Amino acid sequence: MNYDYSILINTHERHGYLRRALSYYSDCAASGVSVLVADSSEAAFADHLLLKNISYHHFPGMSYNQRLIELVKLVQTEYVLLAADDDFISPAGISASIDFLKAHPDYSSALGNHVVFSKHNGKVEFRIMHAHSFELDLNDDDPMVRMNKMFQNYFSTHYAVHRKENMEAFTACMEKLPEADKFMPMILSIVVAVNGKIKVINEFYSGREYIIGSSSASWLGLDVLCRDVKFRQKYDAFISVCAEYLISKCEMPFDEAKRKVLESFEIYIEKLIKAIRIKNERNTAPAVPQPAREGMLKRMIKGFPVIKNVAGAISGRRLKHYQETQTALKRNKDLKFGIFYSGPEFELTFTDDKKQGELERIKQMVLQFPV
């Protein structure tokens, strides 16, 4: 097991989630992993004086970007990852990602597969997340090709394991955009793709909680940021910072670098707008009669003996999740998927006992620490 890494947790007015996260990572901290917390809440975390092997920093009122900049300054390990206060990143998944990076020095970041969870009626439900990125490998030698491919099939590297220099370069870019928090994920994506190759390994990596109103659920898309006049100045500055970083790694005129960055983002925005249009059309379409929905689901899972017991009301949203899971099952033979008789709830399990143990541990944490 690798312990030469730092976990950075950035939080604001969510001490219940922070308490849960620190409990989850307490074994890592006890083993020598550097766990660094930046908290901008008005009041300090009540338990911070009791924390063992965890470095807690209270920055009341400080912006997300500035807190992250301060945390990265404290990193003394070769590898580093960001962890949301409401998510769980598997220590085994982190270790496997570091093993991959150590064996492949031309890769800048690595991560595994995600599941998303939510709590309903005292039960914790899981489903596949980002199935399109399973085993994805951006292994082109040309940084500009990697950048384009990143945005052709976009997936977030925000919570990946990064080499330290990724985070240092990323925060250096953010210092040039002190009030541009909304562009942060895209800047990190550019930095990571330009710095090196990126791999999604076939390992369970994280459980991410879906919370209505959270930053990930309410984040403004780049399609909005590039068109809304109130963001125009910040958007232009953001494009310039990305172009400048590309120039630092690939010698070229500024105008050419800016054009290449815009080309990558235009690919992403075009796909994003298309996805939003399809979603809107689906949401406004007449409801599919219940028998037809069940028939669709039965046809969908035919040939997958690990999926059983179709019963209860099946919504269009659930059907989409089953479709994503079907894709994931084809790519990852270690996954099983079951459906409860009790209704539309469903259960995701692993055939590997250790991976399944991680899911069970997440369940226990969610149920033990109500937030």
CSV table of C-alpha atoms in Angstrom, one decimal:
chain,number,residue,atom,x,y,z
A,1,MET,CA,0.0,0.0,0.0
A,2,ASN,CA,1.3,3.5,-1.0
A,3,TYR,CA,1.3,6.2,1.6
A,4,ASP,CA,3.4,8.9,-0.1
A,5,TYR,CA,0.5,11.1,-1.0
A,6,SER,CA,-1.5,14.0,0.4
A,7,ILE,CA,-5.3,14.3,0.5
A,8,LEU,CA,-6.6,17.9,0.3
A,9,ILE,CA,-10.1,18.6,1.7
A,10,ASN,CA,-11.7,22.0,1.0
A,11,THR,CA,-14.8,22.8,3.0
A,12,HIS,CA,-17.2,25.6,3.9
A,13,GLU,CA,-20.0,25.6,6.5
A,14,ARG,CA,-20.4,21.8,6.3
A,15,HIS,CA,-18.9,20.4,9.5
A,16,GLY,CA,-21.2,17.4,9.5
A,17,TYR,CA,-19.7,16.3,6.2
A,18,LEU,CA,-16.2,17.1,7.3
A,19,ARG,CA,-16.6,15.0,10.4
A,20,ARG,CA,-17.8,12.1,8.3
A,21,ALA,CA,-14.9,12.5,5.8
A,22,LEU,CA,-12.2,12.7,8.4
A,23,SER,CA,-13.6,9.6,10.1
A,24,TYR,CA,-13.3,7.8,6.7
A,25,TYR,CA,-9.7,9.0,6.1
A,26,SER,CA,-8.6,8.5,9.8
A,27,ASP,CA,-6.9,5.2,9.0
A,28,CYS,CA,-5.0,6.8,6.1
A,29,ALA,CA,-3.8,9.6,8.4
A,30,ALA,CA,-2.7,7.1,11.1
A,31,SER,CA,-0.6,5.3,8.4
A,32,GLY,CA,1.3,8.4,7.5
A,33,VAL,CA,-0.8,9.9,4.7
A,34,SER,CA,-0.8,13.7,4.8
A,35,VAL,CA,-4.5,14.8,5.3
A,36,LEU,CA,-4.8,18.6,4.9
A,37,VAL,CA,-8.0,20.5,5.5
A,38,ALA,CA,-8.9,24.1,4.6
A,39,ASP,CA,-12.1,25.4,6.2
A,40,SER,CA,-13.6,28.8,5.4
A,41,SER,CA,-16.5,28.5,7.8
A,42,GLU,CA,-17.2,31.4,10.1
A,43,ALA,CA,-16.6,29.2,13.1
A,44,ALA,CA,-13.8,26.7,13.4
A,45,PHE,CA,-14.6,23.0,13.3
A,46,ALA,CA,-15.5,22.1,16.9
A,47,ASP,CA,-13.4,18.9,16.9
A,48,HIS,CA,-10.3,20.3,15.3
A,49,LEU,CA,-8.3,20.2,18.5
A,50,LEU,CA,-9.0,16.5,18.9
A,51,LEU,CA,-7.8,15.6,15.3
A,52,LYS,CA,-4.9,13.2,15.2
A,53,ASN,CA,-2.4,13.2,12.3
A,54,ILE,CA,-4.6,15.6,10.4
A,55,SER,CA,-3.6,19.2,9.6
A,56,TYR,CA,-6.6,21.5,10.0
A,57,HIS,CA,-6.4,25.2,8.8
A,58,HIS,CA,-9.2,27.7,9.5
A,59,PHE,CA,-9.5,30.4,6.9
A,60,PRO,CA,-12.8,32.1,7.7
A,61,GLY,CA,-14.3,33.8,4.6
A,62,MET,CA,-11.5,32.8,2.2
A,63,SER,CA,-12.5,31.8,-1.3
A,64,TYR,CA,-12.3,28.2,-2.6
A,65,ASN,CA,-9.5,29.1,-4.9
A,66,GLN,CA,-7.4,30.8,-2.3
A,67,ARG,CA,-7.9,28.0,0.2
A,68,LEU,CA,-6.7,25.5,-2.4
A,69,ILE,CA,-3.7,27.6,-3.2
A,70,GLU,CA,-2.8,27.7,0.5
A,71,LEU,CA,-3.2,23.9,0.9
A,72,VAL,CA,-1.0,23.1,-2.1
A,73,LYS,CA,1.8,25.2,-0.6
A,74,LEU,CA,1.8,22.8,2.3
A,75,VAL,CA,2.1,19.6,0.2
A,76,GLN,CA,5.4,17.8,0.7
A,77,THR,CA,4.5,14.5,-1.0
A,78,GLU,CA,5.1,13.4,-4.6
A,79,TYR,CA,1.4,12.7,-5.2
A,80,VAL,CA,-1.7,14.7,-4.3
A,81,LEU,CA,-5.4,14.5,-4.7
A,82,LEU,CA,-8.4,16.7,-4.0
A,83,ALA,CA,-11.2,15.1,-2.0
A,84,ALA,CA,-14.7,16.7,-1.6
A,85,ASP,CA,-16.0,16.7,1.9
A,86,ASP,CA,-19.1,14.7,0.8
A,87,ASP,CA,-17.3,12.0,-1.2
A,88,PHE,CA,-15.2,8.9,-0.3
A,89,ILE,CA,-12.0,8.2,-2.3
A,90,SER,CA,-10.9,4.6,-1.8
A,91,PRO,CA,-7.4,4.2,-0.3
A,92,ALA,CA,-7.0,1.1,-2.4
A,93,GLY,CA,-8.0,3.0,-5.5
A,94,ILE,CA,-5.5,5.8,-4.6
A,95,SER,CA,-2.8,3.2,-4.1
A,96,ALA,CA,-3.5,1.5,-7.4
A,97,SER,CA,-3.4,4.9,-9.2
A,98,ILE,CA,0.0,5.7,-7.6
A,99,ASP,CA,1.3,2.3,-8.6
A,100,PHE,CA,0.3,3.0,-12.2
A,101,LEU,CA,2.0,6.5,-12.1
A,102,LYS,CA,5.2,5.1,-10.7
A,103,ALA,CA,5.3,2.5,-13.5
A,104,HIS,CA,4.5,5.1,-16.2
A,105,PRO,CA,6.5,8.3,-15.7
A,106,ASP,CA,5.0,9.9,-18.9
A,107,TYR,CA,1.5,9.9,-17.2
A,108,SER,CA,0.6,13.0,-15.2
A,109,SER,CA,-2.6,11.7,-13.6
A,110,ALA,CA,-4.5,8.5,-12.9
A,111,LEU,CA,-7.8,7.6,-11.4
A,112,GLY,CA,-10.3,4.7,-11.4
A,113,ASN,CA,-14.1,4.2,-11.7
A,114,HIS,CA,-16.7,6.2,-9.8
A,115,VAL,CA,-20.0,5.3,-8.3
A,116,VAL,CA,-22.5,7.9,-7.2
A,117,PHE,CA,-24.7,7.3,-4.1
A,118,SER,CA,-27.7,8.8,-2.4
A,119,LYS,CA,-29.6,8.0,0.7
A,120,HIS,CA,-33.3,7.2,0.6
A,121,ASN,CA,-35.6,5.9,3.4
A,122,GLY,CA,-32.6,4.7,5.4
A,123,LYS,CA,-30.9,2.9,2.5
A,124,VAL,CA,-27.9,3.9,0.6
A,125,GLU,CA,-28.3,3.4,-3.2
A,126,PHE,CA,-25.4,3.3,-5.7
A,127,ARG,CA,-25.2,3.6,-9.4
A,128,ILE,CA,-22.5,3.8,-12.1
A,129,MET,CA,-21.0,7.2,-12.7
A,130,HIS,CA,-19.1,8.3,-15.8
A,131,ALA,CA,-19.4,4.9,-17.5
A,132,HIS,CA,-18.2,6.6,-20.7
A,133,SER,CA,-14.7,7.0,-19.2
A,134,PHE,CA,-14.1,3.4,-18.1
A,135,GLU,CA,-10.6,2.3,-19.0
A,136,LEU,CA,-10.1,5.6,-21.0
A,137,ASP,CA,-6.5,6.2,-21.9
A,138,LEU,CA,-5.3,9.6,-23.2
A,139,ASN,CA,-1.9,8.2,-24.3
A,140,ASP,CA,-1.0,10.5,-27.2
A,141,ASP,CA,2.5,12.0,-27.1
A,142,ASP,CA,1.2,15.4,-28.5
A,143,PRO,CA,-0.2,17.6,-25.7
A,144,MET,CA,-2.5,19.3,-28.1
A,145,VAL,CA,-4.0,16.0,-29.3
A,146,ARG,CA,-4.5,15.0,-25.6
A,147,MET,CA,-6.2,18.3,-24.9
A,148,ASN,CA,-8.6,17.9,-27.8
A,149,LYS,CA,-9.4,14.3,-26.9
A,150,MET,CA,-10.0,15.3,-23.3
A,151,PHE,CA,-12.8,17.6,-24.4
A,152,GLN,CA,-14.2,15.4,-27.1
A,153,ASN,CA,-15.1,12.8,-24.4
A,154,TYR,CA,-14.9,15.0,-21.4
A,155,PHE,CA,-14.6,13.5,-17.9
A,156,SER,CA,-13.5,15.3,-14.8
A,157,THR,CA,-9.9,14.7,-13.5
A,158,HIS,CA,-10.6,17.0,-10.5
A,159,TYR,CA,-10.4,14.2,-8.0
A,160,ALA,CA,-7.7,12.1,-9.7
A,161,VAL,CA,-4.3,11.3,-8.2
A,162,HIS,CA,-2.0,13.9,-9.6
A,163,ARG,CA,1.8,14.4,-9.5
A,164,LYS,CA,2.6,17.4,-7.3
A,165,GLU,CA,3.7,19.5,-10.2
A,166,ASN,CA,0.1,19.3,-11.7
A,167,MET,CA,-1.3,21.0,-8.6
A,168,GLU,CA,1.4,23.6,-8.4
A,169,ALA,CA,0.9,24.5,-12.1
A,170,PHE,CA,-2.9,24.6,-11.6
A,171,THR,CA,-2.8,26.9,-8.5
A,172,ALA,CA,-0.3,29.1,-10.3
A,173,CYS,CA,-2.9,29.5,-13.1
A,174,MET,CA,-5.6,30.1,-10.5
A,175,GLU,CA,-3.6,32.9,-8.9
A,176,LYS,CA,-4.0,34.8,-12.1
A,177,LEU,CA,-7.8,34.4,-11.9
A,178,PRO,CA,-8.6,35.2,-8.2
A,179,GLU,CA,-12.3,35.6,-8.8
A,180,ALA,CA,-12.9,32.9,-11.4
A,181,ASP,CA,-13.9,29.9,-9.2
A,182,LYS,CA,-16.4,28.7,-11.9
A,183,PHE,CA,-13.6,28.0,-14.4
A,184,MET,CA,-11.5,26.0,-12.0
A,185,PRO,CA,-12.3,22.5,-13.2
A,186,MET,CA,-11.6,23.4,-16.8
A,187,ILE,CA,-8.2,24.9,-16.0
A,188,LEU,CA,-7.2,21.8,-14.1
A,189,SER,CA,-8.3,19.7,-17.1
A,190,ILE,CA,-6.1,21.8,-19.4
A,191,VAL,CA,-3.1,21.6,-17.1
A,192,VAL,CA,-3.4,17.8,-16.6
A,193,ALA,CA,-3.8,17.1,-20.3
A,194,VAL,CA,-0.9,19.3,-21.3
A,195,ASN,CA,1.4,18.0,-18.6
A,196,GLY,CA,1.1,14.4,-19.5
A,197,LYS,CA,-0.9,11.3,-20.3
A,198,ILE,CA,-4.0,10.4,-18.3
A,199,LYS,CA,-5.3,6.9,-17.4
A,200,VAL,CA,-8.6,5.6,-16.0
A,201,ILE,CA,-7.6,2.3,-14.4
A,202,ASN,CA,-10.0,-0.5,-14.0
A,203,GLU,CA,-10.3,-0.2,-10.3
A,204,PHE,CA,-13.0,1.1,-7.9
A,205,TYR,CA,-11.9,4.6,-7.0
A,206,SER,CA,-14.6,6.6,-5.3
A,207,GLY,CA,-18.1,7.0,-4.1
A,208,ARG,CA,-19.5,10.4,-4.8
A,209,GLU,CA,-22.7,11.6,-3.1
A,210,TYR,CA,-25.4,13.3,-5.1
A,211,ILE,CA,-26.8,16.2,-3.2
A,212,ILE,CA,-29.3,18.6,-4.7
A,213,GLY,CA,-27.8,22.1,-4.6
A,214,SER,CA,-24.2,21.0,-4.2
A,215,SER,CA,-21.5,22.6,-6.4
A,216,SER,CA,-21.3,19.6,-8.7
A,217,ALA,CA,-25.1,19.5,-9.1
A,218,SER,CA,-25.5,23.2,-9.7
A,219,TRP,CA,-22.2,24.1,-11.5
A,220,LEU,CA,-22.6,26.4,-14.4
A,221,GLY,CA,-21.6,24.8,-17.7
A,222,LEU,CA,-19.0,26.3,-20.0
A,223,ASP,CA,-21.8,26.8,-22.6
A,224,VAL,CA,-23.3,29.4,-20.1
A,225,LEU,CA,-20.0,31.0,-19.1
A,226,CYS,CA,-18.9,31.7,-22.6
A,227,ARG,CA,-22.2,33.3,-23.7
A,228,ASP,CA,-23.3,35.2,-20.6
A,229,VAL,CA,-22.2,38.8,-20.8
A,230,LYS,CA,-21.7,39.1,-17.1
A,231,PHE,CA,-19.0,36.4,-17.3
A,232,ARG,CA,-17.4,37.7,-20.5
A,233,GLN,CA,-14.4,39.5,-19.0
A,234,LYS,CA,-13.6,36.5,-16.8
A,235,TYR,CA,-14.1,34.1,-19.7
A,236,ASP,CA,-11.6,36.0,-21.8
A,237,ALA,CA,-9.1,36.1,-19.0
A,238,PHE,CA,-9.6,32.3,-18.5
A,239,ILE,CA,-8.9,31.6,-22.2
A,240,SER,CA,-5.8,33.7,-22.0
A,241,VAL,CA,-4.5,31.9,-18.9
A,242,CYS,CA,-5.1,28.5,-20.6
A,243,ALA,CA,-3.3,29.7,-23.8
A,244,GLU,CA,-0.4,31.0,-21.7
A,245,TYR,CA,0.0,27.6,-20.0
A,246,LEU,CA,-0.1,25.8,-23.4
A,247,ILE,CA,2.7,28.1,-24.6
A,248,SER,CA,4.8,27.2,-21.6
A,249,LYS,CA,4.8,23.6,-22.7
A,250,CYS,CA,4.5,23.9,-26.5
A,251,GLU,CA,6.3,26.8,-28.1
A,252,MET,CA,3.9,28.7,-30.4
A,253,PRO,CA,2.5,32.2,-30.9
A,254,PHE,CA,-0.1,33.4,-28.4
A,255,ASP,CA,-2.8,33.7,-31.0
A,256,GLU,CA,-2.3,30.2,-32.2
A,257,ALA,CA,-2.4,28.8,-28.6
A,258,LYS,CA,-5.6,30.7,-27.9
A,259,ARG,CA,-7.1,29.4,-31.1
A,260,LYS,CA,-6.3,25.8,-30.1
A,261,VAL,CA,-7.7,26.2,-26.6
A,262,LEU,CA,-10.9,27.7,-28.1
A,263,GLU,CA,-11.1,24.8,-30.6
A,264,SER,CA,-11.0,22.3,-27.7
A,265,PHE,CA,-13.7,24.1,-25.8
A,266,GLU,CA,-15.9,24.5,-28.8
A,267,ILE,CA,-15.9,20.7,-29.2
A,268,TYR,CA,-16.9,20.3,-25.6
A,269,ILE,CA,-19.6,23.1,-25.7
A,270,GLU,CA,-21.1,21.7,-28.9
A,271,LYS,CA,-21.5,18.2,-27.3
A,272,LEU,CA,-22.8,19.8,-24.0
A,273,ILE,CA,-25.5,21.8,-25.8
A,274,LYS,CA,-26.5,18.7,-27.8
A,275,ALA,CA,-26.8,16.7,-24.5
A,276,ILE,CA,-28.8,19.5,-22.9
A,277,ARG,CA,-31.2,19.6,-25.9
A,278,ILE,CA,-31.7,15.8,-25.8
A,279,LYS,CA,-32.3,15.9,-22.0
A,280,ASN,CA,-34.9,18.7,-22.5
A,281,GLU,CA,-36.6,16.8,-25.2
A,282,ARG,CA,-36.7,13.7,-23.1
A,283,ASN,CA,-38.1,15.6,-20.1
A,284,THR,CA,-40.9,17.1,-22.1
A,285,ALA,CA,-41.8,14.0,-24.0
A,286,PRO,CA,-45.0,12.1,-23.2
A,287,ALA,CA,-44.6,9.5,-20.4
A,288,VAL,CA,-44.0,6.0,-21.6
A,289,PRO,CA,-46.7,3.7,-20.3
A,290,GLN,CA,-45.6,1.5,-17.4
A,291,PRO,CA,-45.9,-1.9,-19.3
A,292,ALA,CA,-43.8,-0.5,-22.1
A,293,ARG,CA,-41.1,0.7,-19.7
A,294,GLU,CA,-40.9,-2.7,-18.1
A,295,GLY,CA,-40.7,-4.3,-21.5
A,296,MET,CA,-37.9,-2.0,-22.5
A,297,LEU,CA,-36.0,-2.8,-19.3
A,298,LYS,CA,-36.4,-6.6,-19.8
A,299,ARG,CA,-35.1,-6.4,-23.3
A,300,MET,CA,-32.2,-4.2,-22.1
A,301,ILE,CA,-31.0,-6.7,-19.5
A,302,LYS,CA,-31.5,-9.8,-21.6
A,303,GLY,CA,-28.3,-11.8,-21.6
A,304,PHE,CA,-27.1,-10.4,-18.2
A,305,PRO,CA,-27.9,-13.1,-15.7
A,306,VAL,CA,-26.5,-11.1,-12.8
A,307,ILE,CA,-29.4,-8.7,-13.2
A,308,LYS,CA,-32.6,-10.2,-11.7
A,309,ASN,CA,-36.0,-9.6,-10.3
A,310,VAL,CA,-37.4,-6.7,-12.3
A,311,ALA,CA,-40.3,-5.4,-10.5
A,312,GLY,CA,-41.9,-2.1,-9.3
A,313,ALA,CA,-42.3,1.2,-11.1
A,314,ILE,CA,-39.4,1.9,-13.5
A,315,SER,CA,-39.0,5.6,-14.3
A,316,GLY,CA,-37.3,7.0,-17.3
A,317,ARG,CA,-34.5,8.2,-15.1
A,318,ARG,CA,-34.0,4.7,-13.7
A,319,LEU,CA,-33.9,3.3,-17.3
A,320,LYS,CA,-31.1,5.7,-18.1
A,321,HIS,CA,-29.1,4.4,-15.1
A,322,TYR,CA,-29.7,0.8,-16.1
A,323,GLN,CA,-28.4,1.6,-19.6
A,324,GLU,CA,-25.3,3.2,-18.1
A,325,THR,CA,-24.8,0.1,-15.9
A,326,GLN,CA,-25.2,-2.2,-18.9
A,327,THR,CA,-22.3,-0.4,-20.6
A,328,ALA,CA,-20.3,-0.6,-17.4
A,329,LEU,CA,-20.9,-4.3,-17.0
A,330,LYS,CA,-19.6,-5.0,-20.5
A,331,ARG,CA,-16.4,-3.1,-19.6
A,332,ASN,CA,-15.8,-4.3,-16.1
A,333,LYS,CA,-16.5,-8.0,-15.4
A,334,ASP,CA,-15.9,-7.4,-11.7
A,335,LEU,CA,-19.3,-5.6,-11.3
A,336,LYS,CA,-22.6,-7.1,-10.5
A,337,PHE,CA,-25.9,-5.3,-10.5
A,338,GLY,CA,-29.1,-6.3,-8.8
A,339,ILE,CA,-32.7,-4.9,-8.5
A,340,PHE,CA,-34.8,-5.2,-5.4
A,341,TYR,CA,-38.3,-6.5,-5.5
A,342,SER,CA,-39.3,-3.7,-3.2
A,343,GLY,CA,-39.5,-1.1,-6.1
A,344,PRO,CA,-37.3,1.0,-8.2
A,345,GLU,CA,-34.4,0.9,-5.7
A,346,PHE,CA,-31.3,-0.9,-7.0
A,347,GLU,CA,-28.1,-2.3,-5.6
A,348,LEU,CA,-24.6,-2.2,-7.1
A,349,THR,CA,-22.1,-4.9,-5.9
A,350,PHE,CA,-18.7,-6.1,-6.7
A,351,THR,CA,-17.6,-9.7,-7.1
A,352,ASP,CA,-14.3,-8.9,-5.5
A,353,ASP,CA,-14.6,-9.0,-1.7
A,354,LYS,CA,-12.2,-6.1,-1.1
A,355,LYS,CA,-14.0,-3.8,-3.5
A,356,GLN,CA,-17.4,-4.8,-2.1
A,357,GLY,CA,-16.0,-4.1,1.4
A,358,GLU,CA,-15.3,-0.5,0.3
A,359,LEU,CA,-18.9,-0.1,-0.8
A,360,GLU,CA,-20.1,-1.5,2.5
A,361,ARG,CA,-17.8,0.8,4.4
A,362,ILE,CA,-19.2,3.8,2.5
A,363,LYS,CA,-22.7,2.7,3.4
A,364,GLN,CA,-21.8,2.4,7.1
A,365,MET,CA,-20.2,5.9,7.1
A,366,VAL,CA,-23.3,7.4,5.4
A,367,LEU,CA,-25.6,5.8,7.9
A,368,GLN,CA,-23.4,6.4,10.9
A,369,PHE,CA,-22.9,10.1,10.3
A,370,PRO,CA,-26.3,11.7,9.4
A,371,VAL,CA,-25.7,15.2,7.9
